[in-house]
Amino acid sequence: MPATTITNQPCVRFTPGFSKSVQPASIFALALSNPRSWLARFARTSILSVLSDAISVGQLTITDSEGSRTYGRYRKGSNTVQLAVINDAFWLRLMFSGDLGFSEAYMVGDIEVEDLKSCMDLWLDNQTGMEETLSSSFARISSAASGLYNSFFGQTKNQARLNAIASYDQSNTLFKAFLSHEMMYSCALWDDAEGGVRGDLEMGPTPGDLEAAQRRKIHHVLRKARVKPGHRILEFGSGWGGLAIEAVRTFGCEVDTLTLSVEQKTLAEERIRAAGLENKIRVHLMDYREIPPEFENAFDAFVSIEMLEHVGAKHYQTYFKLVDFALKSRDATAVVSASTFPESRYTGYQSEDFMRRYMWPNSCLPSATALITAAQVASHGRFTLECVENHAAHYPRTLREWGRRLEKNLSQEMIAQDYPALRERANYDAFRKKWQYLFVYAGAGFAKGYITCHMLTFIRQNDCPELCD
């Protein structure tokens, strides 16, 4: 699964009349009596003061203890969002941490949103206005004052809850609750048989749709890799062995696959044994940078599905250097896929946001161009770019299917067996909301073109080209 992201923007620019509306003496007295309460009020007033300029498409209604305010203008087909502020800590989170703060407020219940998807769409539809008004002069103040955030929040119960759920993601039980039978944690490929990328919205979801779309994705990857019976495949990122099992069972290959997860290795090997394929698939608990010397020129094909997001920009050349090292010098193919940024949004440094804090720490979305360049430099031209595909249109439905399955299959009793702290209802609710937020947040980004999902196919420099399909 991709590490997808919406840029974290601190708030806000002050309107000309704001500084005159609160007298210095009253500010000082209020700050001394209750500094956190004063700062929350300050943040609220500052943020609300810019929303009229920020929202030009759609409508946002915010309700808190002081009443309701509506921003933007309703138009047919535009997003209408109802947001209720339950705890004034929301304003502080938003002021100091922008997108990350909003996600935290949602997870711990500081806010309630009637339709989270519409909320995400409203942000992206007004992206330019939001970024222009929720930055500028206050960005500098927010950056300088960000240390106050921990001072005012400290290790509160909500903050401790957020720290805890950030690490509750390695359970095989969790992933079994929402992934398909193949347990592919990556974008599926939808076709007319499932009604296409919007079939679930237009006709309703059908049992087995996700399984069919994930099998199609696996077969597509292996066909692009030009694998044949007897070929040896190297895979970076085992997942739970879904692609490796299909490569052996259907295509007659052998597979060496690498993972850093003990949990994934254990379950992958269990699934491989159940399929009777333990003599054809070897699961290595190994960093890709530690592949042994005997892997040199030993493989006919290389595949890696949505693992590159965890490599980091400064290591792309090392990654492709090792792919070049492992593949045969002729008649060899590499297929890699990753959630990506469009070139206009890509940067090697990506600040902490919801994804990098709570889902995939230290992840970095590449761009297609960054990967292509790294492959050519690292291989000294021994790779030829064969095909570029963008699967982003297929991701929103994949995420919707995961969300439905999680809601249906995950229970507090089930997950608390792996994580006893989730026996506390508030912890479990925050954990569940984190995954709800992920599926909607990422789905909006892919649907709006804010992020993309590229699959790149490379062949050796003198190998015969094939048609992209």
Short mmCIF file of C-alpha atoms in Angstrom, two decimals:
data_model
loop_
_atom_site.label_atom_id
_atom_site.label_comp_id
_atom_site.label_asym_id
_atom_site.label_seq_id
_atom_site.Cartn_x
_atom_site.Cartn_y
_atom_site.Cartn_z
CA MET A 1 0.00 0.00 0.00
CA PRO A 2 1.10 3.37 -0.93
CA ALA A 3 2.24 6.03 1.42
CA THR A 4 0.00 8.67 -0.01
CA THR A 5 -0.14 12.28 1.30
CA ILE A 6 -1.85 15.66 1.24
CA THR A 7 0.58 18.48 1.93
CA ASN A 8 0.76 19.60 5.55
CA GLN A 9 0.12 23.36 5.63
CA PRO A 10 0.39 25.37 8.83
CA CYS A 11 -2.21 28.10 9.38
CA VAL A 12 -3.01 31.20 8.95
CA ARG A 13 -2.80 34.74 7.63
CA PHE A 14 -4.34 37.42 9.84
CA THR A 15 -7.02 39.68 8.43
CA PRO A 16 -6.40 43.43 8.85
CA GLY A 17 -9.02 43.91 11.54
CA PHE A 18 -8.12 40.99 13.70
CA SER A 19 -5.37 42.61 15.76
CA LYS A 20 -7.70 45.49 16.66
CA SER A 21 -10.50 43.21 17.82
CA VAL A 22 -8.69 41.99 20.95
CA GLN A 23 -7.04 44.54 23.23
CA PRO A 24 -3.51 43.76 24.56
CA ALA A 25 -4.58 44.10 28.21
CA SER A 26 -7.42 41.60 27.83
CA ILE A 27 -5.16 39.19 25.93
CA PHE A 28 -2.54 39.35 28.68
CA ALA A 29 -5.05 38.82 31.47
CA LEU A 30 -6.70 35.91 29.66
CA ALA A 31 -3.36 34.30 28.85
CA LEU A 32 -2.23 34.44 32.46
CA SER A 33 -5.43 32.93 33.82
CA ASN A 34 -5.70 30.05 31.33
CA PRO A 35 -2.98 29.99 28.65
CA ARG A 36 -4.23 26.91 26.84
CA SER A 37 -7.81 28.23 26.67
CA TRP A 38 -6.55 31.56 25.40
CA LEU A 39 -4.38 29.99 22.75
CA ALA A 40 -7.24 27.78 21.56
CA ARG A 41 -9.46 30.86 21.23
CA PHE A 42 -6.69 32.71 19.43
CA ALA A 43 -6.28 29.78 17.01
CA ARG A 44 -10.03 29.56 16.42
CA THR A 45 -10.41 33.25 15.65
CA SER A 46 -7.38 33.25 13.35
CA ILE A 47 -8.47 30.20 11.38
CA LEU A 48 -12.10 31.26 10.96
CA SER A 49 -10.99 34.70 9.80
CA VAL A 50 -9.52 33.31 6.57
CA LEU A 51 -12.00 30.62 5.59
CA SER A 52 -14.22 32.93 3.52
CA ASP A 53 -11.31 33.63 1.19
CA ALA A 54 -10.03 30.06 1.25
CA ILE A 55 -13.21 28.25 0.18
CA SER A 56 -14.53 29.13 -3.26
CA VAL A 57 -15.84 25.72 -4.35
CA GLY A 58 -18.39 23.96 -2.16
CA GLN A 59 -19.64 24.82 1.30
CA LEU A 60 -18.35 24.20 4.83
CA THR A 61 -20.47 24.61 7.97
CA ILE A 62 -18.61 24.58 11.28
CA THR A 63 -20.53 24.19 14.52
CA ASP A 64 -19.01 24.61 17.97
CA SER A 65 -20.02 25.88 21.40
CA GLU A 66 -20.42 29.39 20.01
CA GLY A 67 -22.79 28.50 17.19
CA SER A 68 -22.59 27.69 13.48
CA ARG A 69 -20.80 29.47 10.65
CA THR A 70 -20.96 28.67 6.94
CA TYR A 71 -18.21 29.33 4.42
CA GLY A 72 -18.24 29.09 0.63
CA ARG A 73 -21.29 28.84 -1.55
CA TYR A 74 -23.51 25.89 -2.33
CA ARG A 75 -23.64 24.88 -5.98
CA LYS A 76 -25.26 21.82 -7.46
CA GLY A 77 -22.75 18.98 -7.52
CA SER A 78 -20.30 20.63 -5.13
CA ASN A 79 -19.32 19.26 -1.74
CA THR A 80 -21.27 20.29 1.34
CA VAL A 81 -19.50 19.53 4.60
CA GLN A 82 -20.85 19.61 8.16
CA LEU A 83 -18.10 19.72 10.79
CA ALA A 84 -18.82 19.75 14.52
CA VAL A 85 -16.08 20.82 16.93
CA ILE A 86 -16.41 18.76 20.11
CA ASN A 87 -13.19 19.87 21.80
CA ASP A 88 -11.42 23.22 21.36
CA ALA A 89 -8.12 21.34 21.20
CA PHE A 90 -9.04 20.93 17.52
CA TRP A 91 -8.10 24.56 16.82
CA LEU A 92 -4.67 24.11 18.38
CA ARG A 93 -4.03 20.92 16.45
CA LEU A 94 -5.03 22.60 13.20
CA MET A 95 -3.00 25.74 13.90
CA PHE A 96 0.22 23.93 14.78
CA SER A 97 0.01 20.80 12.61
CA GLY A 98 -2.38 21.48 9.73
CA ASP A 99 -3.31 18.25 7.96
CA LEU A 100 -1.69 16.09 10.65
CA GLY A 101 -3.57 17.96 13.36
CA PHE A 102 -6.87 17.53 11.54
CA SER A 103 -6.35 13.77 11.30
CA GLU A 104 -5.51 13.57 15.01
CA ALA A 105 -8.60 15.55 15.94
CA TYR A 106 -10.71 13.13 13.91
CA MET A 107 -9.14 10.04 15.45
CA VAL A 108 -9.54 11.11 19.08
CA GLY A 109 -12.99 12.61 18.61
CA ASP A 110 -12.19 16.33 18.91
CA ILE A 111 -14.34 16.77 15.80
CA GLU A 112 -17.16 14.91 14.10
CA VAL A 113 -17.59 15.01 10.32
CA GLU A 114 -20.82 13.96 8.68
CA ASP A 115 -19.10 12.85 5.46
CA LEU A 116 -15.31 12.44 5.64
CA LYS A 117 -14.94 11.90 1.88
CA SER A 118 -16.72 15.18 1.11
CA CYS A 119 -14.43 16.90 3.59
CA MET A 120 -11.33 15.60 1.79
CA ASP A 121 -12.79 16.53 -1.60
CA LEU A 122 -13.57 20.04 -0.34
CA TRP A 123 -9.94 20.50 0.69
CA LEU A 124 -8.61 19.35 -2.68
CA ASP A 125 -11.18 21.35 -4.65
CA ASN A 126 -10.00 24.47 -2.83
CA GLN A 127 -6.35 23.53 -2.64
CA THR A 128 -4.97 26.75 -4.11
CA GLY A 129 -7.05 28.99 -1.87
CA MET A 130 -6.28 26.91 1.20
CA GLU A 131 -2.56 26.96 0.59
CA GLU A 132 -2.52 30.71 -0.08
CA THR A 133 -4.58 31.71 2.95
CA LEU A 134 -3.53 29.04 5.44
CA SER A 135 0.11 30.05 5.27
CA SER A 136 2.10 33.30 4.78
CA SER A 137 2.81 35.34 7.90
CA PHE A 138 1.34 32.92 10.43
CA ALA A 139 3.38 30.07 8.99
CA ARG A 140 6.46 31.71 10.42
CA ILE A 141 4.81 32.26 13.78
CA SER A 142 3.52 28.69 13.82
CA SER A 143 6.94 27.30 12.99
CA ALA A 144 8.61 29.32 15.74
CA ALA A 145 5.93 28.41 18.25
CA SER A 146 5.53 24.75 17.37
CA GLY A 147 7.40 23.79 20.53
CA LEU A 148 4.44 25.13 22.49
CA TYR A 149 2.30 22.36 21.03
CA ASN A 150 3.81 19.72 23.30
CA SER A 151 3.80 22.12 26.21
CA PHE A 152 0.06 22.67 25.95
CA PHE A 153 -0.90 19.09 25.09
CA GLY A 154 1.76 17.20 27.01
CA GLN A 155 1.17 13.46 27.46
CA THR A 156 -2.61 13.79 27.79
CA LYS A 157 -4.79 10.70 27.50
CA ASN A 158 -5.61 11.61 23.92
CA GLN A 159 -1.96 12.18 23.08
CA ALA A 160 -0.94 8.88 24.66
CA ARG A 161 -3.70 7.20 22.68
CA LEU A 162 -2.35 8.66 19.42
CA ASN A 163 1.18 7.54 20.26
CA ALA A 164 -0.03 4.02 20.95
CA ILE A 165 -2.14 3.48 17.82
CA ALA A 166 0.74 4.63 15.61
CA SER A 167 2.38 1.25 16.14
CA TYR A 168 -0.61 -1.10 16.06
CA ASP A 169 -0.27 -2.10 12.42
CA GLN A 170 1.76 -5.30 12.28
CA SER A 171 -1.03 -7.72 13.13
CA ASN A 172 -1.84 -10.34 10.50
CA THR A 173 -5.32 -10.45 12.04
CA LEU A 174 -5.87 -6.83 11.08
CA PHE A 175 -4.90 -7.29 7.44
CA LYS A 176 -6.90 -10.49 7.09
CA ALA A 177 -9.95 -8.44 8.08
CA PHE A 178 -9.86 -6.24 4.96
CA LEU A 179 -7.56 -7.68 2.29
CA SER A 180 -8.62 -10.14 -0.39
CA HIS A 181 -7.87 -13.84 -0.16
CA GLU A 182 -4.52 -13.21 -1.93
CA MET A 183 -3.69 -10.66 0.78
CA MET A 184 -2.36 -8.09 -1.68
CA TYR A 185 -1.87 -4.75 0.10
CA SER A 186 -1.68 -2.78 -3.14
CA CYS A 187 -3.83 -1.34 -5.89
CA ALA A 188 -6.13 -3.83 -7.65
CA LEU A 189 -6.96 -3.57 -11.37
CA TRP A 190 -10.68 -3.38 -12.15
CA ASP A 191 -12.29 -4.41 -15.42
CA ASP A 192 -15.76 -4.65 -16.98
CA ALA A 193 -16.36 -7.93 -15.18
CA GLU A 194 -16.58 -5.96 -11.91
CA GLY A 195 -18.19 -2.89 -13.48
CA GLY A 196 -14.91 -0.99 -13.80
CA VAL A 197 -13.45 1.49 -11.35
CA ARG A 198 -16.90 2.76 -10.27
CA GLY A 199 -18.81 -0.51 -10.38
CA ASP A 200 -19.30 -0.61 -6.61
CA LEU A 201 -20.88 2.86 -6.68
CA GLU A 202 -23.06 2.32 -9.72
CA MET A 203 -24.13 -1.31 -9.22
CA GLY A 204 -23.07 -2.09 -5.68
CA PRO A 205 -20.18 -4.28 -4.50
CA THR A 206 -20.34 -7.99 -5.30
CA PRO A 207 -18.67 -10.78 -3.32
CA GLY A 208 -15.44 -11.87 -4.98
CA ASP A 209 -14.90 -8.62 -6.90
CA LEU A 210 -11.78 -7.65 -4.98
CA GLU A 211 -10.31 -11.13 -5.33
CA ALA A 212 -10.84 -11.05 -9.10
CA ALA A 213 -9.30 -7.58 -9.42
CA GLN A 214 -6.26 -8.52 -7.33
CA ARG A 215 -5.66 -11.71 -9.34
CA ARG A 216 -5.85 -9.62 -12.49
CA LYS A 217 -3.21 -7.28 -11.05
CA ILE A 218 -0.87 -10.15 -10.17
CA HIS A 219 -1.22 -11.71 -13.62
CA HIS A 220 -0.69 -8.34 -15.29
CA VAL A 221 2.55 -7.78 -13.34
CA LEU A 222 3.86 -11.25 -14.17
CA ARG A 223 2.97 -10.93 -17.86
CA LYS A 224 4.78 -7.59 -18.01
CA ALA A 225 7.76 -9.33 -16.38
CA ARG A 226 7.71 -11.82 -19.30
CA VAL A 227 8.00 -14.79 -16.98
CA LYS A 228 8.00 -18.35 -18.35
CA PRO A 229 8.06 -21.80 -16.78
CA GLY A 230 11.40 -22.41 -15.09
CA HIS A 231 12.21 -18.69 -14.71
CA ARG A 232 13.61 -17.45 -11.43
CA ILE A 233 12.03 -14.30 -9.97
CA LEU A 234 13.42 -11.93 -7.33
CA GLU A 235 10.85 -9.93 -5.35
CA PHE A 236 11.52 -7.03 -2.98
CA GLY A 237 8.60 -6.82 -0.54
CA SER A 238 6.98 -10.20 0.08
CA GLY A 239 3.73 -9.06 1.59
CA TRP A 240 2.03 -12.30 2.55
CA GLY A 241 3.30 -14.25 -0.44
CA GLY A 242 0.37 -13.66 -2.79
CA LEU A 243 2.38 -12.80 -5.89
CA ALA A 244 5.03 -15.45 -5.23
CA ILE A 245 2.41 -18.19 -4.83
CA GLU A 246 0.67 -17.23 -8.07
CA ALA A 247 3.98 -16.97 -9.96
CA VAL A 248 4.77 -20.59 -9.07
CA ARG A 249 1.28 -22.07 -9.24
CA THR A 250 0.17 -20.48 -12.52
CA PHE A 251 3.38 -19.52 -14.33
CA GLY A 252 5.70 -22.34 -13.22
CA CYS A 253 8.45 -20.10 -11.81
CA GLU A 254 10.71 -20.15 -8.75
CA VAL A 255 10.75 -17.14 -6.41
CA ASP A 256 13.11 -15.59 -3.89
CA THR A 257 11.23 -12.90 -1.97
CA LEU A 258 12.48 -10.45 0.68
CA THR A 259 10.68 -8.94 3.67
CA LEU A 260 11.63 -7.13 6.88
CA SER A 261 8.49 -8.22 8.73
CA VAL A 262 8.66 -11.30 10.95
CA GLU A 263 4.85 -11.40 11.04
CA GLN A 264 4.60 -11.35 7.25
CA LYS A 265 7.32 -13.96 6.81
CA THR A 266 5.59 -16.31 9.25
CA LEU A 267 2.21 -16.09 7.57
CA ALA A 268 3.66 -16.10 4.04
CA GLU A 269 5.51 -19.33 4.75
CA GLU A 270 2.39 -20.84 6.29
CA ARG A 271 0.41 -19.99 3.15
CA ILE A 272 3.20 -21.32 0.92
CA ARG A 273 3.25 -24.63 2.79
CA ALA A 274 -0.53 -24.88 2.56
CA ALA A 275 -0.20 -24.50 -1.22
CA GLY A 276 2.50 -27.19 -1.32
CA LEU A 277 5.03 -24.80 -2.86
CA GLU A 278 7.72 -24.63 -0.17
CA ASN A 279 10.30 -26.13 -2.55
CA LYS A 280 9.74 -23.33 -5.08
CA ILE A 281 9.52 -20.22 -2.90
CA ARG A 282 12.12 -18.94 -0.45
CA VAL A 283 11.11 -16.13 1.90
CA HIS A 284 14.16 -14.21 3.18
CA LEU A 285 14.04 -11.98 6.27
CA MET A 286 16.45 -9.54 4.70
CA ASP A 287 16.99 -5.90 3.77
CA TYR A 288 17.27 -5.48 -0.01
CA ARG A 289 20.74 -3.98 0.50
CA GLU A 290 21.93 -7.29 1.97
CA ILE A 291 21.28 -9.61 -0.96
CA PRO A 292 24.07 -12.22 -1.14
CA PRO A 293 26.82 -12.43 -3.81
CA GLU A 294 25.27 -15.58 -5.28
CA PHE A 295 22.30 -13.50 -6.46
CA GLU A 296 24.51 -11.86 -9.11
CA ASN A 297 22.98 -12.31 -12.61
CA ALA A 298 20.84 -15.14 -11.21
CA PHE A 299 17.31 -13.93 -12.02
CA ASP A 300 15.18 -13.74 -15.14
CA ALA A 301 12.75 -11.22 -13.66
CA PHE A 302 12.45 -8.74 -10.82
CA VAL A 303 9.17 -7.50 -9.31
CA SER A 304 8.40 -5.08 -6.50
CA ILE A 305 4.85 -3.94 -5.80
CA GLU A 306 4.45 -0.77 -3.72
CA MET A 307 7.59 -1.19 -1.65
CA LEU A 308 9.58 1.69 -3.15
CA GLU A 309 7.70 4.19 -0.99
CA HIS A 310 9.83 2.95 1.91
CA VAL A 311 13.21 3.22 0.17
CA GLY A 312 13.78 6.98 0.36
CA ALA A 313 14.99 9.33 -2.37
CA LYS A 314 18.69 9.08 -1.55
CA HIS A 315 18.59 5.28 -1.93
CA TYR A 316 16.84 4.97 -5.30
CA GLN A 317 20.11 4.49 -7.15
CA THR A 318 21.28 1.85 -4.66
CA TYR A 319 17.97 0.05 -5.13
CA PHE A 320 18.27 -0.08 -8.92
CA LYS A 321 21.96 -0.88 -8.76
CA LEU A 322 21.05 -4.05 -6.87
CA VAL A 323 18.26 -4.88 -9.32
CA ASP A 324 20.81 -4.55 -12.13
CA PHE A 325 23.22 -6.73 -10.14
CA ALA A 326 20.67 -9.52 -9.63
CA LEU A 327 19.19 -9.70 -13.14
CA LYS A 328 20.71 -11.61 -16.01
CA SER A 329 22.47 -9.45 -18.57
CA ARG A 330 20.10 -10.50 -21.40
CA ASP A 331 16.42 -11.42 -21.62
CA ALA A 332 15.60 -10.04 -18.18
CA THR A 333 12.80 -7.73 -17.06
CA ALA A 334 12.11 -5.54 -14.02
CA VAL A 335 8.62 -4.40 -13.01
CA VAL A 336 8.20 -1.93 -10.16
CA SER A 337 5.13 -0.10 -8.94
CA ALA A 338 4.70 2.62 -6.33
CA SER A 339 2.35 5.31 -5.18
CA THR A 340 3.90 8.45 -6.62
CA PHE A 341 3.70 12.20 -6.70
CA PRO A 342 3.12 13.97 -10.00
CA GLU A 343 6.39 15.61 -11.06
CA SER A 344 5.09 19.07 -10.09
CA ARG A 345 4.60 17.97 -6.48
CA TYR A 346 7.63 15.76 -6.00
CA THR A 347 10.45 16.65 -3.64
CA GLY A 348 13.07 14.45 -2.01
CA TYR A 349 12.19 15.96 1.38
CA GLN A 350 8.62 15.33 2.53
CA SER A 351 7.50 16.68 5.89
CA GLU A 352 5.62 14.65 8.49
CA ASP A 353 1.91 14.27 7.87
CA PHE A 354 -0.80 11.74 8.73
CA MET A 355 0.72 9.04 6.52
CA ARG A 356 4.28 9.42 7.72
CA ARG A 357 3.28 9.74 11.37
CA TYR A 358 0.60 7.09 11.75
CA MET A 359 0.87 4.69 8.80
CA TRP A 360 4.37 4.49 7.30
CA PRO A 361 7.05 6.35 9.29
CA ASN A 362 9.89 7.76 7.19
CA SER A 363 8.17 6.89 3.91
CA CYS A 364 8.72 9.03 0.82
CA LEU A 365 6.65 9.03 -2.36
CA PRO A 366 8.82 9.02 -5.48
CA SER A 367 7.88 10.44 -8.86
CA ALA A 368 7.94 8.34 -12.01
CA THR A 369 10.71 10.54 -13.41
CA ALA A 370 12.84 10.18 -10.26
CA LEU A 371 12.63 6.39 -10.52
CA ILE A 372 13.35 6.27 -14.25
CA THR A 373 16.36 8.54 -13.83
CA ALA A 374 17.68 6.48 -10.92
CA ALA A 375 17.30 3.26 -12.89
CA GLN A 376 19.27 4.60 -15.83
CA VAL A 377 22.06 6.11 -13.75
CA ALA A 378 22.41 3.08 -11.48
CA SER A 379 22.47 0.57 -14.34
CA HIS A 380 24.77 2.69 -16.54
CA GLY A 381 22.20 2.44 -19.32
CA ARG A 382 21.75 -1.33 -19.11
CA PHE A 383 17.99 -0.86 -18.63
CA THR A 384 15.60 0.28 -21.35
CA LEU A 385 12.30 1.78 -20.23
CA GLU A 386 9.68 -0.45 -21.80
CA CYS A 387 6.38 0.79 -20.41
CA VAL A 388 4.87 3.35 -18.02
CA GLU A 389 1.38 2.86 -16.59
CA ASN A 390 -0.63 4.99 -14.16
CA HIS A 391 -3.06 2.89 -12.12
CA ALA A 392 -4.30 5.77 -9.94
CA ALA A 393 -7.87 5.55 -11.27
CA HIS A 394 -8.08 2.00 -9.88
CA TYR A 395 -7.04 2.89 -6.33
CA PRO A 396 -10.17 4.65 -4.96
CA ARG A 397 -12.33 1.58 -5.51
CA THR A 398 -9.65 -0.65 -3.98
CA LEU A 399 -9.65 1.58 -0.90
CA ARG A 400 -13.45 1.62 -0.73
CA GLU A 401 -13.51 -2.19 -0.82
CA TRP A 402 -10.93 -2.35 1.98
CA GLY A 403 -12.98 0.07 4.04
CA ARG A 404 -16.17 -1.96 3.66
CA ARG A 405 -14.41 -5.18 4.61
CA LEU A 406 -12.75 -3.63 7.63
CA GLU A 407 -16.09 -2.32 8.92
CA LYS A 408 -17.68 -5.73 8.39
CA ASN A 409 -14.93 -8.00 9.69
CA LEU A 410 -12.91 -6.17 12.34
CA SER A 411 -14.07 -6.39 15.95
CA GLN A 412 -12.62 -5.04 19.16
CA GLU A 413 -12.40 -8.52 20.65
CA MET A 414 -10.49 -9.79 17.61
CA ILE A 415 -7.80 -7.10 17.48
CA ALA A 416 -7.45 -6.85 21.26
CA GLN A 417 -6.05 -10.38 21.27
CA ASP A 418 -2.95 -8.96 19.58
CA TYR A 419 -3.03 -5.55 21.28
CA PRO A 420 -4.47 -5.67 24.82
CA ALA A 421 -4.52 -1.86 25.07
CA LEU A 422 -7.30 -1.85 22.49
CA ARG A 423 -9.62 -3.44 25.04
CA GLU A 424 -10.20 0.14 26.19
CA ARG A 425 -13.05 1.40 24.03
CA ALA A 426 -11.58 4.85 23.42
CA ASN A 427 -8.31 3.32 22.17
CA TYR A 428 -10.16 0.95 19.87
CA ASP A 429 -12.32 3.76 18.46
CA ALA A 430 -9.22 5.84 17.69
CA PHE A 431 -7.57 2.82 16.05
CA ARG A 432 -10.62 2.12 13.89
CA LYS A 433 -10.93 5.78 12.89
CA LYS A 434 -7.29 5.84 11.84
CA TRP A 435 -7.99 3.19 9.21
CA GLN A 436 -11.23 4.85 8.13
CA TYR A 437 -9.31 8.08 7.70
CA LEU A 438 -6.57 6.37 5.67
CA PHE A 439 -8.95 4.82 3.16
CA VAL A 440 -10.86 8.07 2.57
CA TYR A 441 -7.80 10.34 2.67
CA ALA A 442 -5.84 8.27 0.16
CA GLY A 443 -8.89 7.67 -2.01
CA ALA A 444 -9.52 11.40 -2.39
CA GLY A 445 -5.87 12.01 -3.28
CA PHE A 446 -5.88 9.39 -6.05
CA ALA A 447 -9.30 10.43 -7.38
CA LYS A 448 -8.31 14.09 -7.64
CA GLY A 449 -4.88 13.44 -9.21
CA TYR A 450 -3.05 14.78 -6.18
CA ILE A 451 -1.12 11.52 -6.05
CA THR A 452 -0.60 8.84 -8.68
CA CYS A 453 0.30 5.16 -8.84
CA HIS A 454 2.87 4.24 -11.48
CA MET A 455 4.06 0.89 -12.71
CA LEU A 456 7.31 0.92 -14.66
CA THR A 457 8.67 -1.91 -16.80
CA PHE A 458 12.36 -2.08 -17.74
CA ILE A 459 14.04 -4.54 -20.10
CA ARG A 460 17.71 -5.08 -20.87
CA GLN A 461 19.27 -2.70 -23.39
CA ASN A 462 19.24 -5.09 -26.35
CA ASP A 463 16.09 -7.10 -25.55
CA CYS A 464 13.19 -7.04 -27.99
CA PRO A 465 10.36 -4.62 -27.13
CA GLU A 466 6.74 -5.66 -26.70
CA LEU A 467 3.50 -3.71 -26.96
CA CYS A 468 2.22 -2.11 -23.75
CA ASP A 469 -1.28 -3.31 -22.89
#
